[in-house]
PDB file of C-alpha atoms in Angstrom:
ATOM      1  CA  MET A  21     132.303 206.241 -41.185  1.00  0.00           C
ATOM      2  CA  SER A  22     132.199 207.900 -44.420  1.00  0.00           C
ATOM      3  CA  LEU A  23     132.663 211.544 -44.977  1.00  0.00           C
ATOM      4  CA  ALA A  24     129.347 212.237 -47.011  1.00  0.00           C
ATOM      5  CA  LYS A  25     127.893 210.482 -43.779  1.00  0.00           C
ATOM      6  CA  TYR A  26     129.988 212.696 -40.629  1.00  0.00           C
ATOM      7  CA  VAL A  27     128.520 215.470 -43.595  1.00  0.00           C
ATOM      8  CA  LYS A  28     125.486 214.886 -42.508  1.00  0.00           C
ATOM      9  CA  ILE A  29     125.577 214.238 -39.099  1.00  0.00           C
ATOM     10  CA  LEU A  30     127.104 218.264 -39.070  1.00  0.00           C
ATOM     11  CA  ARG A  31     124.445 219.103 -40.490  1.00  0.00           C
ATOM     12  CA  LEU A  32     121.569 218.186 -38.686  1.00  0.00           C
ATOM     13  CA  ASN A  33     123.629 218.822 -35.479  1.00  0.00           C
ATOM     14  CA  ARG A  34     124.137 222.634 -37.120  1.00  0.00           C
ATOM     15  CA  ALA A  35     120.548 222.906 -38.932  1.00  0.00           C
ATOM     16  CA  ARG A  36     118.838 221.490 -33.860  1.00  0.00           C
ATOM     17  CA  GLU A  37     120.942 223.575 -32.815  1.00  0.00           C
ATOM     18  CA  LEU A  38     119.401 226.794 -35.033  1.00  0.00           C
ATOM     19  CA  LEU A  39     116.138 224.943 -34.527  1.00  0.00           C
ATOM     20  CA  GLU A  40     116.544 225.814 -30.239  1.00  0.00           C
ATOM     21  CA  THR A  41     118.011 228.683 -30.377  1.00  0.00           C
ATOM     22  CA  THR A  42     116.879 230.882 -33.777  1.00  0.00           C
ATOM     23  CA  PHE A  43     113.428 231.969 -35.058  1.00  0.00           C
ATOM     24  CA  LEU A  44     114.664 231.449 -38.374  1.00  0.00           C
ATOM     25  CA  SER A  45     111.872 229.748 -40.476  1.00  0.00           C
ATOM     26  CA  ILE A  46     112.855 225.966 -41.704  1.00  0.00           C
ATOM     27  CA  LYS A  47     113.339 226.820 -45.277  1.00  0.00           C
ATOM     28  CA  GLN A  48     116.487 229.562 -43.832  1.00  0.00           C
ATOM     29  CA  ILE A  49     117.653 226.481 -41.387  1.00  0.00           C
ATOM     30  CA  GLN A  50     118.011 224.341 -44.343  1.00  0.00           C
ATOM     31  CA  VAL A  51     119.955 226.436 -46.952  1.00  0.00           C
ATOM     32  CA  ILE A  52     122.081 227.806 -44.783  1.00  0.00           C
ATOM     33  CA  THR A  53     123.078 224.449 -43.431  1.00  0.00           C
ATOM     34  CA  GLY A  54     123.270 223.135 -46.948  1.00  0.00           C
ATOM     35  CA  MET A  55     120.944 221.186 -47.392  1.00  0.00           C
ATOM     36  CA  ASN A  56     119.477 221.646 -50.796  1.00  0.00           C
ATOM     37  CA  ASP A  57     116.795 219.696 -50.881  1.00  0.00           C
ATOM     38  CA  GLU A  58     114.163 219.839 -48.406  1.00  0.00           C
ATOM     39  CA  SER A  59     112.010 216.211 -49.158  1.00  0.00           C
ATOM     40  CA  HIS A  60     115.483 215.143 -47.852  1.00  0.00           C
ATOM     41  CA  PHE A  61     116.286 218.019 -44.975  1.00  0.00           C
ATOM     42  CA  PHE A  62     113.021 216.363 -43.461  1.00  0.00           C
ATOM     43  CA  ARG A  63     113.868 212.973 -44.179  1.00  0.00           C
ATOM     44  CA  ASP A  64     116.929 213.327 -42.564  1.00  0.00           C
ATOM     45  CA  PHE A  65     115.808 215.093 -39.716  1.00  0.00           C
ATOM     46  CA  LYS A  66     113.538 212.995 -38.464  1.00  0.00           C
ATOM     47  CA  ARG A  67     115.240 209.814 -38.996  1.00  0.00           C
ATOM     48  CA  ALA A  68     117.933 211.400 -36.475  1.00  0.00           C
ATOM     49  CA  TYR A  69     115.840 213.152 -34.151  1.00  0.00           C
ATOM     50  CA  LYS A  70     112.398 211.588 -34.761  1.00  0.00           C
ATOM     51  CA  LEU A  71     110.353 214.401 -34.919  1.00  0.00           C
ATOM     52  CA  THR A  72     109.750 216.592 -38.571  1.00  0.00           C
ATOM     53  CA  PRO A  73     112.315 220.022 -37.641  1.00  0.00           C
ATOM     54  CA  THR A  74     108.242 221.428 -37.414  1.00  0.00           C
ATOM     55  CA  LYS A  75     108.059 219.350 -35.177  1.00  0.00           C
ATOM     56  CA  TYR A  76     111.183 219.779 -32.843  1.00  0.00           C
ATOM     57  CA  ARG A  77     110.978 222.550 -32.638  1.00  0.00           C
ATOM     58  CA  GLU A  78     107.443 223.693 -31.150  1.00  0.00           C
ATOM     59  CA  VAL A  79     108.661 220.808 -29.041  1.00  0.00           C
ATOM     60  CA  PHE A  80     111.463 222.761 -27.123  1.00  0.00           C
ATOM     61  CA  VAL A  81     110.602 225.615 -27.401  1.00  0.00           C
ATOM     62  CA  ASP A  82     107.502 224.972 -25.391  1.00  0.00           C
ATOM     63  CA  THR A  83     109.567 222.770 -23.372  1.00  0.00           C
ATOM     64  CA  ASP A  84     112.520 224.726 -22.420  1.00  0.00           C
ATOM     65  CA  LEU A  85     110.249 228.331 -21.973  1.00  0.00           C
ATOM     66  CA  ARG A  86     108.763 226.059 -19.047  1.00  0.00           C
ATOM     67  CA  LYS A  87     111.517 225.581 -17.175  1.00  0.00           C
ATOM     68  CA  ASP A  88     114.082 229.046 -17.482  1.00  0.00           C
ATOM     69  CA  SER A  89     113.612 232.990 -18.541  1.00  0.00           C
ATOM     70  CA  VAL A  90     114.685 233.416 -21.799  1.00  0.00           C
ATOM     71  CA  GLU A  91     115.774 236.295 -23.813  1.00  0.00           C
ATOM     72  CA  ILE A  92     115.249 236.974 -27.805  1.00  0.00           C
ATOM     73  CA  LEU A  93     117.700 239.590 -29.302  1.00  0.00           C
ATOM     74  CA  PRO A  94     116.996 241.096 -32.281  1.00  0.00           C
ATOM     75  CA  THR A  95     119.394 239.109 -33.851  1.00  0.00           C
ATOM     76  CA  GLY A  96     116.247 236.278 -33.913  1.00  0.00           C
ATOM     77  CA  LYS A  97     118.470 233.798 -30.763  1.00  0.00           C
ATOM     78  CA  ILE A  98     116.951 232.518 -27.790  1.00  0.00           C
ATOM     79  CA  VAL A  99     119.430 233.658 -25.074  1.00  0.00           C
ATOM     80  CA  LYS A 100     118.391 231.482 -21.562  1.00  0.00           C
ATOM     81  CA  VAL A 101     118.127 234.758 -18.674  1.00  0.00           C
ATOM     82  CA  ALA A 102     119.870 233.996 -15.001  1.00  0.00           C
ATOM     83  CA  SER A 103     117.477 233.188 -12.916  1.00  0.00           C
ATOM     84  CA  LYS A 104     117.543 235.662  -9.728  1.00  0.00           C
TER      85      LYS A 104
END
């Protein structure tokens, strides 16, 4: 595996993690992960996860919020709260 491909995988994994755990905009996530070209970001994300970043977040949040209780921190990060 080339270094460029490895870096891309790391960036996409980080983007996925941010989509799952924050309310940052897609554009903010794109910038944070260093994916400078929006069209490449969407294309590469869809190739890796079979959904666009927007759709991935919709599906993840919808299914995750049904399973567990969550709390939204002031930073926008979503954390799971243990069931009592």
